[in-house]
PDB file of C-alpha atoms in Angstrom:
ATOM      1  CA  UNK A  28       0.000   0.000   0.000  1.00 53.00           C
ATOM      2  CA  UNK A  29       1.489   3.151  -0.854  1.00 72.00           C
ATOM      3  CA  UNK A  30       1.402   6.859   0.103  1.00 78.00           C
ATOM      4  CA  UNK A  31      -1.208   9.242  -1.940  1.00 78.00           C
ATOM      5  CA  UNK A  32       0.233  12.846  -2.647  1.00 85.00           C
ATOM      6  CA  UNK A  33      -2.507  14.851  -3.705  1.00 84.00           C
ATOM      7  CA  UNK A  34      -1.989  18.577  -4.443  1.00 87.00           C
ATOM      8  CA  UNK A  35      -4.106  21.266  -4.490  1.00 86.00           C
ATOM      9  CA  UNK A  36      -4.913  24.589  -3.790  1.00 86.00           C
ATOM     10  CA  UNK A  37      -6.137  26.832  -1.162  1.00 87.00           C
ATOM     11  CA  UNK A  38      -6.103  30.495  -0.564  1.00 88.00           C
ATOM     12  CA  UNK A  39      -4.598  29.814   2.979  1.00 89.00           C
ATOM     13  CA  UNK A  40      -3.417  26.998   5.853  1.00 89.00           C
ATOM     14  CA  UNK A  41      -7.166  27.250   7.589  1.00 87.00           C
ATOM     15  CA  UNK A  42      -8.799  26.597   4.393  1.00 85.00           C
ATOM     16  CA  UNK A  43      -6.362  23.680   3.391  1.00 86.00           C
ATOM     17  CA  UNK A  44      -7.040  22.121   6.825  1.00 85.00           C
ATOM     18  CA  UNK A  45     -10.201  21.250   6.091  1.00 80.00           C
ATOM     19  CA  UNK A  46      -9.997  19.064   2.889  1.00 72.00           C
ATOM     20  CA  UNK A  47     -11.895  16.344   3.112  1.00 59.00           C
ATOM     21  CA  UNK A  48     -10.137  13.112   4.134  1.00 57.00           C
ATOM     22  CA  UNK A  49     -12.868  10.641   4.373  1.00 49.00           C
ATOM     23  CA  UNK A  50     -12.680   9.896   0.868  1.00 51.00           C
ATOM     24  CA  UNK A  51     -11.003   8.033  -1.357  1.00 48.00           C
ATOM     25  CA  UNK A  52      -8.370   9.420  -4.213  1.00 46.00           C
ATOM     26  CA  UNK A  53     -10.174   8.739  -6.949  1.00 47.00           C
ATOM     27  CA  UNK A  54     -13.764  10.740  -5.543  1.00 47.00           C
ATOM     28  CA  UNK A  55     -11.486  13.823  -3.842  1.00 46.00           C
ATOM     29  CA  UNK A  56     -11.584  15.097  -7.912  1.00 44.00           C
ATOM     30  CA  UNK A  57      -9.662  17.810  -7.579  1.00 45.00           C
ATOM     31  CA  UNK A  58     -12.275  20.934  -7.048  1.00 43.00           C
ATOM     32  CA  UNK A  59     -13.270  20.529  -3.679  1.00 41.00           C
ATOM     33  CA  UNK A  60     -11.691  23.462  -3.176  1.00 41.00           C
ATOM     34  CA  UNK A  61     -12.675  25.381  -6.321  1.00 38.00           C
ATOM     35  CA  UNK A  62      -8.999  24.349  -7.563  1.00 44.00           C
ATOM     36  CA  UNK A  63      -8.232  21.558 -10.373  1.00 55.00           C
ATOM     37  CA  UNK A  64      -5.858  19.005  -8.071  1.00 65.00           C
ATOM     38  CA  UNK A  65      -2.850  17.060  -9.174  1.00 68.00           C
ATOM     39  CA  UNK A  66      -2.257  13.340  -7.885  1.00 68.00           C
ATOM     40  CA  UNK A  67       1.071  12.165  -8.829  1.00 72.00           C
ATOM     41  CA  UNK A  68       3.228   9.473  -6.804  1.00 74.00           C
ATOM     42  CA  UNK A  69       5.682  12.137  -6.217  1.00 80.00           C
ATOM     43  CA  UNK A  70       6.452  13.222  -2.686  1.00 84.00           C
ATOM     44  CA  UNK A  71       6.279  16.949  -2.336  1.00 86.00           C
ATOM     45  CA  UNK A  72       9.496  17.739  -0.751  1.00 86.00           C
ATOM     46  CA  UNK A  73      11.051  16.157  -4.239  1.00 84.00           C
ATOM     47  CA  UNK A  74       8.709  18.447  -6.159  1.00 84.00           C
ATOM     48  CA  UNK A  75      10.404  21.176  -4.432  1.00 85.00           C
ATOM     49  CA  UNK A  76      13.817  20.226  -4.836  1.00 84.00           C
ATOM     50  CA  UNK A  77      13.177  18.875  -8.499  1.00 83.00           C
ATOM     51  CA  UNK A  78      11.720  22.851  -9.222  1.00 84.00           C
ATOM     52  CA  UNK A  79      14.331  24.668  -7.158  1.00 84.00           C
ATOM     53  CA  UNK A  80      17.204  23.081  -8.321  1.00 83.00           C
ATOM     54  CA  UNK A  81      16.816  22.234 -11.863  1.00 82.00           C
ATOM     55  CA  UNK A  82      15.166  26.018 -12.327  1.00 83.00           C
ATOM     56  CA  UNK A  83      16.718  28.168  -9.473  1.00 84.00           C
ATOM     57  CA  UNK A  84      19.959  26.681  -9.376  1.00 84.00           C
ATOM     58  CA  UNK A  85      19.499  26.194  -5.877  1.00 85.00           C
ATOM     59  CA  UNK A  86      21.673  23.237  -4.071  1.00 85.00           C
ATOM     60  CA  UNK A  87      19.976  20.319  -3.404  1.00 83.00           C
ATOM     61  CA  UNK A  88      20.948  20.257   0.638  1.00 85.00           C
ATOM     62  CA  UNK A  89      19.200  24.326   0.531  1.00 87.00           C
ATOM     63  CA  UNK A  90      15.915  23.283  -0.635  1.00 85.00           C
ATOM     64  CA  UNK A  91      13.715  24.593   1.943  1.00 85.00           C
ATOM     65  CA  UNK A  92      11.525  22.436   4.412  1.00 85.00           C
ATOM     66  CA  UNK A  93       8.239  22.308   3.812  1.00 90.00           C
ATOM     67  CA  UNK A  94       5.586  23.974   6.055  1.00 92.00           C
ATOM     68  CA  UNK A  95       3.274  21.365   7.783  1.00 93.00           C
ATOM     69  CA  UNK A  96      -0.516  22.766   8.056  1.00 93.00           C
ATOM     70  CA  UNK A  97      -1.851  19.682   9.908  1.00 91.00           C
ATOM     71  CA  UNK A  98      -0.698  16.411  11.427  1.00 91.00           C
ATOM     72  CA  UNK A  99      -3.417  13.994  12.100  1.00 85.00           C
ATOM     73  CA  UNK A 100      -2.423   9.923  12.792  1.00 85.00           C
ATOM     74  CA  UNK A 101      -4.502   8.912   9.374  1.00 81.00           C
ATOM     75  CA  UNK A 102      -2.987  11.915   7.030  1.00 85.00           C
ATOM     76  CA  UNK A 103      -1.078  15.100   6.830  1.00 89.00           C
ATOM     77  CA  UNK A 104      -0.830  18.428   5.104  1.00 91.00           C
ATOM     78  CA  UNK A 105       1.798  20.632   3.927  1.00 93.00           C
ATOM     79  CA  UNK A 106       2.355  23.669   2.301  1.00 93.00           C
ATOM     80  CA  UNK A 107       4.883  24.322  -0.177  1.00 90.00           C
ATOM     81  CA  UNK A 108       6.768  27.669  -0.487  1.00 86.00           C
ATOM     82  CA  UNK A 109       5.439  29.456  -3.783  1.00 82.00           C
ATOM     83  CA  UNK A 110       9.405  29.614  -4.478  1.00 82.00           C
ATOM     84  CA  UNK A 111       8.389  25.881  -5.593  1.00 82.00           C
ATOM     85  CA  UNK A 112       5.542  27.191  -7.793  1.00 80.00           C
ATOM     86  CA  UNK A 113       6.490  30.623  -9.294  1.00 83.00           C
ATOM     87  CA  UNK A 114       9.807  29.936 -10.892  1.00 83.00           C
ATOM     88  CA  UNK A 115       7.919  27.758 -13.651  1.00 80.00           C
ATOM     89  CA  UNK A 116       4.653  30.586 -14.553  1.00 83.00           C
ATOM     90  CA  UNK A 117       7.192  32.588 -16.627  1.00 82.00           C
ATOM     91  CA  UNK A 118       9.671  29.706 -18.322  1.00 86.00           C
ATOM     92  CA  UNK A 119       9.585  28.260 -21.811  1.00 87.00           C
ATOM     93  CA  UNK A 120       9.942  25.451 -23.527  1.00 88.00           C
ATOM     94  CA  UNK A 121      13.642  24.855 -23.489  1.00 90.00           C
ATOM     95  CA  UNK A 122      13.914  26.036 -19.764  1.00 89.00           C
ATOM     96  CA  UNK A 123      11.829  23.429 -19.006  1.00 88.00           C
ATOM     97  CA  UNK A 124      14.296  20.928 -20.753  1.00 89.00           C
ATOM     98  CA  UNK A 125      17.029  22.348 -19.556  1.00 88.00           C
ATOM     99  CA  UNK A 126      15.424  21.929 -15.771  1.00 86.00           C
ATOM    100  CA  UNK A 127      14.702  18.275 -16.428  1.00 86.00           C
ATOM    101  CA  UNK A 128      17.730  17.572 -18.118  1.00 88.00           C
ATOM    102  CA  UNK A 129      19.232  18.942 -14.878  1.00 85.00           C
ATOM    103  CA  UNK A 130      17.613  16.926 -12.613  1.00 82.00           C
ATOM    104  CA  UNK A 131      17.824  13.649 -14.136  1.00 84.00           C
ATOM    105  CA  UNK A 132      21.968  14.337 -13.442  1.00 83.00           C
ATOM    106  CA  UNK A 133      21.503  15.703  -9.947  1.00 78.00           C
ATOM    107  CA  UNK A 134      23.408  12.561  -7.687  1.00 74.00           C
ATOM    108  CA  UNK A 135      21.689  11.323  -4.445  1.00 70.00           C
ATOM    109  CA  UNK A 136      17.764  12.301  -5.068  1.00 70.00           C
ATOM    110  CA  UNK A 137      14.852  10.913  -5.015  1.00 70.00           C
ATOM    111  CA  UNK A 138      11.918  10.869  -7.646  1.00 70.00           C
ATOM    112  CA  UNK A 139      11.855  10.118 -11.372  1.00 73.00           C
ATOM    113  CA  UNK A 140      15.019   9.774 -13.328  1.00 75.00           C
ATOM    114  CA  UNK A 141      14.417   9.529 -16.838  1.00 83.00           C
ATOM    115  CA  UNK A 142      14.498  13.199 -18.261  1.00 85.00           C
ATOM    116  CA  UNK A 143      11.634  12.587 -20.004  1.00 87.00           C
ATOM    117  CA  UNK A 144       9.439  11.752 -17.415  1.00 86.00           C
ATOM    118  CA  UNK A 145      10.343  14.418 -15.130  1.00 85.00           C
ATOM    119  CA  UNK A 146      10.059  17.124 -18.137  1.00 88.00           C
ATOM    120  CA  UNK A 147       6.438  15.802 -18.332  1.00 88.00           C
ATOM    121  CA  UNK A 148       6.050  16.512 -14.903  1.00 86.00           C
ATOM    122  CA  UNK A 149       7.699  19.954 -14.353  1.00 87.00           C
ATOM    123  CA  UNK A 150       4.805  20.536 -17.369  1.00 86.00           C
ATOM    124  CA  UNK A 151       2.180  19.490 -15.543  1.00 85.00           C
ATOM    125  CA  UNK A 152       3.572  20.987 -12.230  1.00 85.00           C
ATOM    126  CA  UNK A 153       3.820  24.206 -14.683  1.00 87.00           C
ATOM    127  CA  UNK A 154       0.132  24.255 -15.503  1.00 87.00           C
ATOM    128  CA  UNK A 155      -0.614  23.808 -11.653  1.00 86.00           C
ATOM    129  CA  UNK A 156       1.171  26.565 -11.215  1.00 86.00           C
ATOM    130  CA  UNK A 157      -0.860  28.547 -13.369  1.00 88.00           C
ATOM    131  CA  UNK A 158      -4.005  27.518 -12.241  1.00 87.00           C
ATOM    132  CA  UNK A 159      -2.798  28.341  -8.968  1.00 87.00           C
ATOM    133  CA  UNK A 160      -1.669  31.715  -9.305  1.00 88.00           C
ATOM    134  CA  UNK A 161      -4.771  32.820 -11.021  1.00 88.00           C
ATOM    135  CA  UNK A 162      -7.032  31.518  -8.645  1.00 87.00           C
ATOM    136  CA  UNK A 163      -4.903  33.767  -6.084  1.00 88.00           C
ATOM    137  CA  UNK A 164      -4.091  30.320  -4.206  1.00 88.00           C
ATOM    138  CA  UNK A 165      -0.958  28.908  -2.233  1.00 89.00           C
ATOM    139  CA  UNK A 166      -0.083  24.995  -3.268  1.00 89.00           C
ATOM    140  CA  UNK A 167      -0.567  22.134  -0.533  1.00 90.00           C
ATOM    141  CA  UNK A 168      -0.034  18.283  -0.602  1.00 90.00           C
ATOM    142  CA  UNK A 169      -2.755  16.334   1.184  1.00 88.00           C
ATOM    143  CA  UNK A 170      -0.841  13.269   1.961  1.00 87.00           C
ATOM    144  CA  UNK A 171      -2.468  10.222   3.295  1.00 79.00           C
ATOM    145  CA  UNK A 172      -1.859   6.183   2.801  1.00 73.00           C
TER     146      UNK A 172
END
């Protein structure tokens, strides 16, 4: 059985508190907080350190902890620092590349390692971030098992 990441956003850490964790994955859909959610198998301190150091140049042991909203024995919630979300609103194309290419080479990490797959990602992760900053919202992970 393995760990469900599910991100998603909220205009602050009182609102993201109360997702709803009585359900399963596949019926939390994404809006319940007027936001389109992302589930991906990705933990979301490696999001952060996949966006700040394959964008921001940032070292891999100065990626930032993550902020934890709630801590409850069946799930948990954390916010990540819009530092993880902002740097990819105003990149292109080969920026994007160049960030996966960079973190597929980064030694001693966790998360995907084909440079494909994690350019996919930082795509998605870009369009999250877009949805995100339009809707005025920060970005949480509700993470439960």
């Amino acid at each position: 059985m393995g760990v469900t990441y599910k991100y998603f956003g909220a205009p602050d850490g009182a609102t993201a508190a109360r997702v709803p964790i009585s359900m399963r994955p596949e019926e939390l859909g994404g809006d319940e907080l007027g936001m389109g959610g992302m589930f991906i198998k990705i933990k979301p301190e490696t999001m952060a350190a996949m966006v700040l150091t394959g964008i921001e140049g940032v070292p891999l042991h100065k990626v930032p902890p993550l902020e934890l909203v709630v801590l409850h024995p069946d799930y948990a919630v954390v916010k990540l620092p819009m530092t993880v979300v902002d740097p990819l609103r105003d990149i292109g194309e080969e920026a994007v590349g160049a960030a996966a290419f960079i973190w597929s080479t980064v030694p001693d990490r966790g998360g995907p390692r084909d440079a494909f797959n994690v350019y996919q990602l930082l795509h998605e992760w870009q369009d999250f971030s877009h949805r995100l900053h339009d809707a005025g919202h920060q970005a949480y992970c509700l993470v439960w098992p």
